Coordinates of C-alpha atoms in Angstrom, one line a residue:
M1 CA 24.5 -32.5 4.1
T2 CA 24.7 -32.4 0.3
L3 CA 26.6 -34.9 -1.8
A4 CA 29.2 -32.2 -2.7
A5 CA 29.6 -31.1 0.9
A6 CA 30.4 -34.7 1.9
H7 CA 33.6 -34.5 -0.1
V8 CA 34.9 -31.5 1.9
N9 CA 37.6 -32.5 4.3
T10 CA 37.4 -30.2 7.3
G11 CA 41.1 -30.6 8.2
D12 CA 42.2 -29.6 4.7
T13 CA 39.7 -26.7 4.8
A14 CA 40.9 -25.4 8.1
W15 CA 44.5 -25.5 7.0
L16 CA 43.8 -23.7 3.7
L17 CA 41.7 -21.0 5.5
A18 CA 44.8 -20.4 7.7
A19 CA 47.2 -20.5 4.7
T20 CA 45.0 -18.0 2.8
A21 CA 45.2 -15.5 5.7
L22 CA 49.0 -16.1 5.8
V23 CA 49.5 -15.4 2.1
L24 CA 47.3 -12.2 2.4
L25 CA 49.5 -11.1 5.2
M26 CA 52.5 -11.2 2.9
T27 CA 51.4 -8.2 1.0
P28 CA 51.4 -5.9 4.1
G29 CA 54.7 -7.6 4.9
L30 CA 56.0 -6.7 1.5
A31 CA 54.8 -3.1 2.0
L32 CA 56.9 -2.8 5.1
F33 CA 59.9 -4.5 3.5
Y34 CA 59.8 -2.2 0.5
G35 CA 58.8 0.8 2.6
G36 CA 61.9 0.5 4.8
M37 CA 64.2 0.2 1.7
V38 CA 63.2 3.5 0.1
R39 CA 64.1 7.0 1.2
T40 CA 61.9 8.9 3.7
K41 CA 60.3 11.1 1.1
S42 CA 58.5 8.2 -0.7
V43 CA 57.7 5.8 2.1
L44 CA 53.9 6.2 2.1
N45 CA 53.8 5.9 -1.6
M46 CA 55.6 2.6 -1.5
L47 CA 53.2 1.3 1.2
M48 CA 50.2 2.5 -0.9
M49 CA 51.4 0.7 -4.0
S50 CA 51.2 -2.6 -2.2
F51 CA 48.0 -1.9 -0.2
V52 CA 46.0 -0.6 -3.2
S53 CA 47.1 -3.7 -5.1
I54 CA 45.0 -5.8 -2.7
A55 CA 41.8 -3.9 -3.7
L56 CA 42.6 -3.7 -7.4
V57 CA 43.5 -7.3 -8.0
T58 CA 40.6 -8.6 -5.9
V59 CA 38.1 -6.8 -8.0
V60 CA 39.6 -8.0 -11.2
W61 CA 40.0 -11.6 -9.9
L62 CA 36.4 -11.8 -8.8
A63 CA 35.1 -10.3 -12.1
A64 CA 37.0 -12.4 -14.5
G65 CA 40.5 -13.4 -13.4
Y66 CA 39.7 -16.5 -11.5
S67 CA 37.5 -17.9 -14.3
L68 CA 40.1 -17.2 -17.0
A69 CA 42.9 -18.7 -14.9
F70 CA 41.1 -21.7 -13.4
G71 CA 38.1 -22.2 -15.7
D72 CA 38.0 -25.0 -18.2
D73 CA 40.5 -24.6 -21.0
T74 CA 39.3 -22.9 -24.2
G75 CA 41.8 -24.8 -26.4
G76 CA 45.6 -25.0 -26.7
G77 CA 46.2 -24.7 -23.0
V78 CA 46.4 -20.9 -23.2
I79 CA 43.4 -19.5 -21.2
G80 CA 40.4 -20.6 -19.4
N81 CA 36.7 -19.7 -20.1
L82 CA 34.4 -17.2 -18.5
H83 CA 32.0 -19.7 -17.0
H84 CA 32.8 -18.4 -13.5
A85 CA 33.0 -14.7 -14.4
G86 CA 31.7 -12.7 -11.4
M87 CA 32.1 -16.0 -9.4
A88 CA 29.0 -17.3 -11.1
H89 CA 27.9 -21.0 -10.6
L90 CA 30.0 -21.2 -7.4
T91 CA 28.2 -21.8 -4.1
P92 CA 29.2 -22.8 -0.6
G93 CA 28.7 -26.4 -1.7
S94 CA 31.1 -26.2 -4.6
V95 CA 34.1 -28.3 -4.0
H96 CA 37.7 -28.2 -5.5
G97 CA 39.5 -31.4 -4.4
T98 CA 38.7 -31.6 -0.7
V99 CA 38.1 -27.9 -0.1
P100 CA 35.4 -25.5 -1.0
T101 CA 35.9 -23.9 -4.4
L102 CA 35.3 -20.5 -3.0
L103 CA 38.2 -21.0 -0.6
F104 CA 40.5 -22.3 -3.3
A105 CA 39.6 -19.2 -5.4
T106 CA 40.4 -16.9 -2.5
F107 CA 43.7 -18.7 -1.8
Q108 CA 44.7 -18.2 -5.5
L109 CA 43.6 -14.6 -5.3
T110 CA 46.2 -13.9 -2.6
F111 CA 48.9 -15.1 -5.0
A112 CA 47.7 -12.7 -7.7
I113 CA 47.8 -9.9 -5.3
I114 CA 51.3 -10.2 -4.1
T115 CA 52.6 -10.9 -7.6
A116 CA 51.3 -7.5 -8.8
A117 CA 52.6 -5.8 -5.6
L118 CA 56.1 -7.2 -6.1
I119 CA 56.5 -5.2 -9.3
S120 CA 56.3 -1.9 -7.4
G121 CA 59.8 -2.5 -6.0
A122 CA 61.3 -2.1 -9.5
V123 CA 59.7 1.3 -10.1
A124 CA 59.9 2.8 -6.6
D125 CA 60.3 6.6 -6.2
R126 CA 59.2 7.5 -9.7
M127 CA 56.0 6.0 -11.1
K128 CA 52.8 8.0 -11.1
F129 CA 50.3 6.6 -8.5
S130 CA 47.5 7.2 -11.0
A131 CA 49.3 5.2 -13.7
W132 CA 49.8 2.4 -11.1
L133 CA 46.1 2.3 -10.5
V134 CA 45.5 1.5 -14.2
F135 CA 48.5 -0.7 -14.7
V136 CA 47.8 -3.3 -12.0
P137 CA 44.3 -4.5 -13.1
V138 CA 45.2 -4.5 -16.8
W139 CA 48.5 -6.3 -16.1
T140 CA 46.8 -8.9 -14.0
L141 CA 44.4 -9.8 -16.8
L142 CA 47.0 -9.7 -19.5
V143 CA 50.0 -11.2 -17.8
Y144 CA 49.3 -13.0 -14.5
V145 CA 46.0 -14.7 -15.4
P146 CA 47.2 -16.4 -18.6
I147 CA 50.5 -17.6 -17.0
A148 CA 48.6 -18.9 -14.0
H149 CA 46.4 -20.9 -16.4
W150 CA 49.5 -22.3 -18.2
V151 CA 51.0 -23.5 -15.0
W152 CA 48.1 -24.4 -12.7
G153 CA 44.9 -24.3 -14.7
P154 CA 43.0 -27.3 -16.1
G155 CA 44.6 -28.1 -19.4
G156 CA 47.3 -25.5 -19.1
W157 CA 50.1 -26.2 -21.6
I158 CA 53.0 -26.0 -19.1
L159 CA 51.3 -28.3 -16.6
D160 CA 49.5 -30.8 -18.9
G161 CA 51.3 -30.4 -22.2
L162 CA 55.0 -29.7 -21.3
G163 CA 55.0 -31.4 -18.0
A164 CA 57.2 -28.9 -16.2
L165 CA 56.9 -28.7 -12.5
D166 CA 56.1 -25.7 -10.3
F167 CA 54.6 -26.4 -6.9
A168 CA 53.9 -23.0 -5.5
G169 CA 54.6 -20.2 -8.0
G170 CA 58.2 -19.9 -9.3
L171 CA 56.8 -19.2 -12.8
P172 CA 53.6 -17.3 -12.2
V173 CA 54.7 -15.3 -9.2
E174 CA 58.5 -14.9 -9.0
I175 CA 59.7 -15.1 -12.6
T176 CA 56.6 -13.2 -13.9
S177 CA 57.0 -10.3 -11.4
G178 CA 60.8 -10.1 -11.9
A179 CA 60.5 -10.1 -15.7
S180 CA 57.7 -7.6 -15.6
G181 CA 59.5 -5.4 -13.1
L182 CA 62.5 -5.3 -15.5
A183 CA 60.3 -4.3 -18.4
L184 CA 58.5 -1.6 -16.5
C185 CA 61.7 0.0 -15.0
L186 CA 63.2 0.1 -18.6
V187 CA 60.1 2.0 -19.8
L188 CA 60.3 4.4 -16.9
G189 CA 64.1 5.0 -17.0
P190 CA 66.3 5.5 -13.9
R191 CA 65.6 7.6 -10.9
L192 CA 67.1 11.0 -10.6
G193 CA 70.6 10.6 -9.2
F194 CA 70.9 6.9 -10.1
K195 CA 74.5 5.8 -9.8
K196 CA 75.4 9.2 -8.3
D197 CA 73.4 9.7 -5.1
A198 CA 73.3 7.4 -2.2
M199 CA 69.9 5.8 -2.1
R200 CA 70.2 3.8 1.1
P201 CA 67.2 2.2 3.0
H202 CA 65.9 4.7 5.4
N203 CA 64.6 2.2 8.1
L204 CA 66.3 -1.2 8.4
P205 CA 64.2 -2.3 11.4
M206 CA 61.2 -1.9 9.1
V207 CA 62.9 -4.0 6.5
I208 CA 63.6 -6.8 8.9
L209 CA 60.0 -6.7 10.2
G210 CA 58.7 -6.8 6.7
A211 CA 61.0 -9.8 5.8
G212 CA 59.9 -11.5 9.0
L213 CA 56.2 -11.2 8.0
L214 CA 57.0 -12.4 4.5
W215 CA 58.8 -15.5 5.9
F216 CA 55.9 -16.2 8.2
G217 CA 53.3 -15.8 5.4
W218 CA 55.5 -17.9 3.1
F219 CA 54.6 -21.0 5.1
G220 CA 51.0 -20.5 3.9
F221 CA 52.2 -19.7 0.4
N222 CA 54.2 -22.9 0.0
A223 CA 52.7 -25.5 2.4
G224 CA 49.2 -24.2 1.6
S225 CA 49.8 -25.2 -2.1
A226 CA 49.5 -28.8 -1.0
L227 CA 45.8 -27.9 -0.6
G228 CA 45.6 -30.2 2.3
A229 CA 46.7 -30.9 5.9
N230 CA 49.1 -33.8 4.9
G231 CA 52.6 -35.0 4.7
L232 CA 53.3 -33.0 1.5
A233 CA 52.3 -29.8 3.2
A234 CA 54.6 -30.7 6.1
A235 CA 57.5 -31.4 3.8
A236 CA 56.9 -28.1 1.9
F237 CA 56.8 -26.3 5.3
L238 CA 60.1 -27.7 6.4
N239 CA 61.7 -27.1 3.0
T240 CA 60.6 -23.4 3.1
L241 CA 62.2 -22.9 6.5
A242 CA 65.4 -24.6 5.5
A243 CA 65.8 -22.7 2.3
G244 CA 65.1 -19.4 3.9
C245 CA 67.9 -20.1 6.4
T246 CA 70.6 -21.2 3.9
G247 CA 69.6 -18.2 1.6
L248 CA 70.3 -15.9 4.5
L249 CA 73.6 -17.5 5.4
G250 CA 74.7 -17.7 1.8
W251 CA 74.1 -14.0 1.3
L252 CA 75.9 -13.0 4.5
F253 CA 78.9 -15.2 3.5
V254 CA 79.2 -13.4 0.2
E255 CA 79.0 -10.0 1.9
Q256 CA 81.6 -11.0 4.5
Q257 CA 84.0 -12.2 1.8
R258 CA 83.3 -9.4 -0.7
D259 CA 82.7 -6.4 1.5
G260 CA 84.0 -7.4 4.9
H261 CA 80.6 -6.6 6.5
P262 CA 77.5 -8.9 7.0
T263 CA 74.6 -6.4 6.9
T264 CA 71.1 -6.4 8.1
L265 CA 69.8 -5.7 4.7
G266 CA 71.8 -8.6 3.4
A267 CA 70.3 -10.9 6.0
A268 CA 66.8 -9.9 5.0
S269 CA 67.5 -10.1 1.3
G270 CA 69.2 -13.4 1.6
A271 CA 66.3 -15.0 3.4
V272 CA 63.8 -13.6 0.8
A273 CA 66.1 -15.0 -2.0
G274 CA 66.1 -18.4 -0.4
L275 CA 62.3 -18.3 0.0
V276 CA 61.8 -17.2 -3.6
A277 CA 63.9 -20.1 -4.9
I278 CA 62.2 -22.8 -2.8
T279 CA 58.7 -21.6 -3.9
P280 CA 58.6 -23.7 -7.1
S281 CA 60.6 -26.6 -5.7
C282 CA 59.3 -27.0 -2.1
G283 CA 57.0 -29.8 -3.1
T284 CA 59.4 -31.6 -5.4
V285 CA 62.8 -31.8 -3.7
S286 CA 64.0 -33.4 -0.4
L287 CA 65.3 -31.5 2.5
L288 CA 68.8 -31.8 1.1
G289 CA 67.6 -30.3 -2.1
A290 CA 66.0 -27.5 -0.3
L291 CA 69.2 -26.6 1.5
V292 CA 71.1 -26.5 -1.8
V293 CA 68.3 -24.4 -3.5
G294 CA 68.3 -21.9 -0.7
L295 CA 72.1 -21.6 -0.6
A296 CA 72.5 -21.3 -4.3
A297 CA 69.9 -18.5 -4.3
G298 CA 71.5 -16.6 -1.4
V299 CA 74.9 -16.7 -3.1
V300 CA 73.9 -16.0 -6.7
C301 CA 71.3 -13.3 -5.9
S302 CA 73.7 -11.4 -3.7
Y303 CA 75.8 -10.9 -6.9
A304 CA 72.8 -10.4 -9.2
V305 CA 71.6 -7.3 -7.4
S306 CA 74.7 -5.4 -8.7
W307 CA 73.8 -6.1 -12.3
K308 CA 71.7 -3.0 -12.5
F309 CA 74.7 -0.8 -12.0
K310 CA 76.7 -2.7 -14.6
L311 CA 73.9 -2.9 -17.1
G312 CA 72.3 0.5 -16.4
F313 CA 68.7 -0.4 -15.5
D314 CA 67.4 1.0 -12.3
D315 CA 65.6 -1.8 -10.5
S316 CA 65.0 0.3 -7.4
L317 CA 64.5 -2.5 -4.8
D318 CA 66.1 -5.4 -6.6
V319 CA 63.0 -7.3 -7.9
V320 CA 65.1 -8.6 -10.8
G321 CA 68.1 -9.6 -8.8
V322 CA 66.0 -11.4 -6.1
H323 CA 62.7 -12.5 -7.6
L324 CA 63.6 -13.1 -11.3
V325 CA 67.0 -14.6 -10.6
G326 CA 65.8 -16.5 -7.5
G327 CA 62.8 -17.8 -9.3
V328 CA 64.9 -19.1 -12.2
I329 CA 67.3 -20.8 -9.9
G330 CA 64.5 -22.6 -8.0
T331 CA 62.6 -23.6 -11.1
L332 CA 65.7 -25.0 -12.9
L333 CA 67.0 -26.9 -9.9
I334 CA 63.9 -29.0 -10.0
G335 CA 65.4 -30.5 -13.1
L336 CA 68.3 -31.6 -11.0
F337 CA 66.9 -32.4 -7.5
A338 CA 63.3 -33.5 -8.0
E339 CA 62.7 -36.8 -6.2
K340 CA 60.0 -39.5 -6.8
A341 CA 59.2 -39.6 -3.1
M342 CA 58.1 -35.9 -3.4
T343 CA 56.6 -35.8 -6.9
G344 CA 55.1 -39.3 -7.1
S345 CA 56.8 -39.9 -10.5
A346 CA 59.1 -37.3 -11.9
E347 CA 62.8 -37.4 -11.0
G348 CA 65.6 -34.9 -11.7
L349 CA 69.0 -35.5 -13.3
F350 CA 70.7 -36.3 -10.0
Y351 CA 68.2 -39.0 -9.2
G352 CA 68.2 -40.8 -12.5
G353 CA 65.7 -38.7 -14.5
G354 CA 68.2 -37.6 -17.2
L355 CA 68.3 -34.3 -18.9
A356 CA 64.7 -34.1 -20.1
P357 CA 63.3 -32.7 -16.8
L358 CA 65.9 -29.9 -16.9
G359 CA 65.0 -29.2 -20.5
R360 CA 61.3 -28.9 -19.7
Q361 CA 62.0 -26.6 -16.8
T362 CA 64.2 -24.4 -19.0
L363 CA 61.6 -24.0 -21.7
A364 CA 59.0 -23.1 -19.2
V365 CA 61.3 -20.4 -17.7
V366 CA 62.2 -18.9 -21.1
V367 CA 58.6 -18.7 -22.3
V368 CA 57.1 -17.3 -19.1
A369 CA 59.9 -14.7 -18.7
G370 CA 59.7 -13.8 -22.4
Y371 CA 55.9 -13.4 -22.3
A372 CA 55.8 -11.4 -19.1
F373 CA 58.6 -9.1 -20.2
A374 CA 57.2 -8.5 -23.7
V375 CA 53.6 -7.8 -22.7
T376 CA 54.6 -5.7 -19.8
Y377 CA 56.9 -3.6 -21.9
G378 CA 54.2 -3.1 -24.5
L379 CA 51.6 -2.2 -21.8
G380 CA 54.0 0.2 -20.1
K381 CA 54.8 1.9 -23.5
L382 CA 51.0 2.2 -24.2
L383 CA 50.2 3.6 -20.8
D384 CA 53.1 6.0 -21.0
R385 CA 51.8 7.4 -24.2
V386 CA 48.2 7.6 -23.0
L387 CA 48.6 8.6 -19.4
G388 CA 52.2 9.2 -18.7
L389 CA 53.9 6.7 -16.4
R390 CA 56.5 8.8 -14.7
A391 CA 56.1 11.4 -12.0
S392 CA 57.5 14.9 -12.8
E393 CA 61.0 15.8 -11.9
E394 CA 59.7 18.2 -9.4
Q395 CA 57.6 15.6 -7.7
E396 CA 60.4 13.0 -7.7
H397 CA 62.8 15.6 -6.2
T398 CA 60.4 16.7 -3.5
G399 CA 59.1 13.2 -2.8
L400 CA 55.9 11.4 -3.8
D401 CA 54.5 11.3 -0.3
L402 CA 54.1 15.0 -0.1
T403 CA 53.3 15.8 -3.7
V404 CA 51.0 12.9 -4.5
H405 CA 49.4 11.9 -1.2
A406 CA 49.8 15.2 0.7
E407 CA 51.2 13.3 3.7
T408 CA 54.5 12.5 5.2
A409 CA 55.6 9.3 7.1
Y410 CA 57.5 11.2 9.8
D411 CA 57.0 14.5 11.5
H412 CA 60.2 16.5 11.0
G413 CA 58.7 19.7 12.5
V414 CA 58.0 21.2 9.1
L415 CA 54.4 20.4 8.7
G416 CA 53.1 20.6 12.2
H417 CA 51.9 17.8 14.4
G418 CA 50.8 15.2 11.9
A419 CA 48.0 17.4 10.4
P420 CA 47.0 16.9 6.8
V421 CA 49.0 19.0 4.5
S422 CA 47.2 22.1 3.2
S423 CA 47.4 23.2 -0.4
S424 CA 49.4 26.2 0.5
V425 CA 52.0 24.1 2.2
L426 CA 52.0 21.7 -0.7
A427 CA 52.5 24.6 -3.1
S428 CA 55.4 25.9 -1.1
A429 CA 57.0 22.5 -1.1
H430 CA 56.9 22.6 -4.9
K431 CA 58.4 26.1 -5.1
A432 CA 61.0 25.6 -2.4
P433 CA 62.5 22.1 -2.5
S434 CA 65.0 23.2 0.1
Q435 CA 62.1 23.2 2.6
K436 CA 60.9 19.7 1.7
V437 CA 60.2 17.3 4.4
D438 CA 62.9 14.9 3.3
S439 CA 66.4 16.3 2.8
Q440 CA 68.0 12.9 2.1
A441 CA 70.0 12.6 -1.1

């Protein structure tokens, strides 16, 4: 046994291996969650945007992303170095804390994957798949990687300089994906029929299944961020469960009072909102704080999803209303509810810490959201000019499944018994929209 290997804790390593698998499962869960929320004519496209993100982000992360995010700081707390580009200088004996460095890098990779995939919900039904293949790796390097270094990397300015707290990813994952989704949907413009046509989820059981898988994986996301099988992981685990529950109940309460109907979609969305908000705070607040964080997110996010209709931006699947708003709530409430028993030192306003913690959390939110929005908007504009971001009106009307992937999610009797779509059938679908597979408005 080498000296480095002697520092590996097998219990911590076993837990982080399981947590890494749980977080990776969240992206297929997200695919189902999003896939059920779109109309039948673009289900497969929505699933593909999440699944292909796994491959795209993995390649970029192994090539340079991990090194830039978690390599030694190059100065100013802005970005790491390229010492580990291509995973160089990392062996099975390399150790990060009490776990193998290769495992830590893989765990962090799963966070980068789902962050990119989350953005797809804001641009559902109308973004070119070819443009998405280019956007994801470039965005990962320009947006996610620097913010991950600021928050978690050695010498990162938010972690070491500002002293703002984020246990499991409210800033790099939730706020970053939400602000980026807003920027990209503004570049693309609204879907055909936005505010006019009913664009209801086509498969609510799929939505619930996806939300359940997300919730299951979230235990790895949050409790795994303790990087050990210990009491902090247990507290984060319980806080995650509690906040998901109060988020669900808060959303349903609003629906009942406002609309007279507690809905299946509301239950799924409320649980996700609570889980989003507890992500940054699960390792810093007590159980009481977690219950409040989840409830606040469920109530506020249930109203926030309607902002797109008032303000005129088409965030297709409510990435802004749930992930950006929920992430902001969870990050800011750390400044109120942080407890020394959880953090080891820092305390929020309600526990004698004064206003300074809330100020630090607010500054971190503003800078991260502003950076993610600005860079994503600029990248979107550039790719739109070079490649074109938006599918044609004809493709959008017919559906991206048939026109882009030459497949359909469901056999409606038009295309035979699940056989691949021939070019002649595809051509006829373009020429005669009335014969398209999906006739849903």
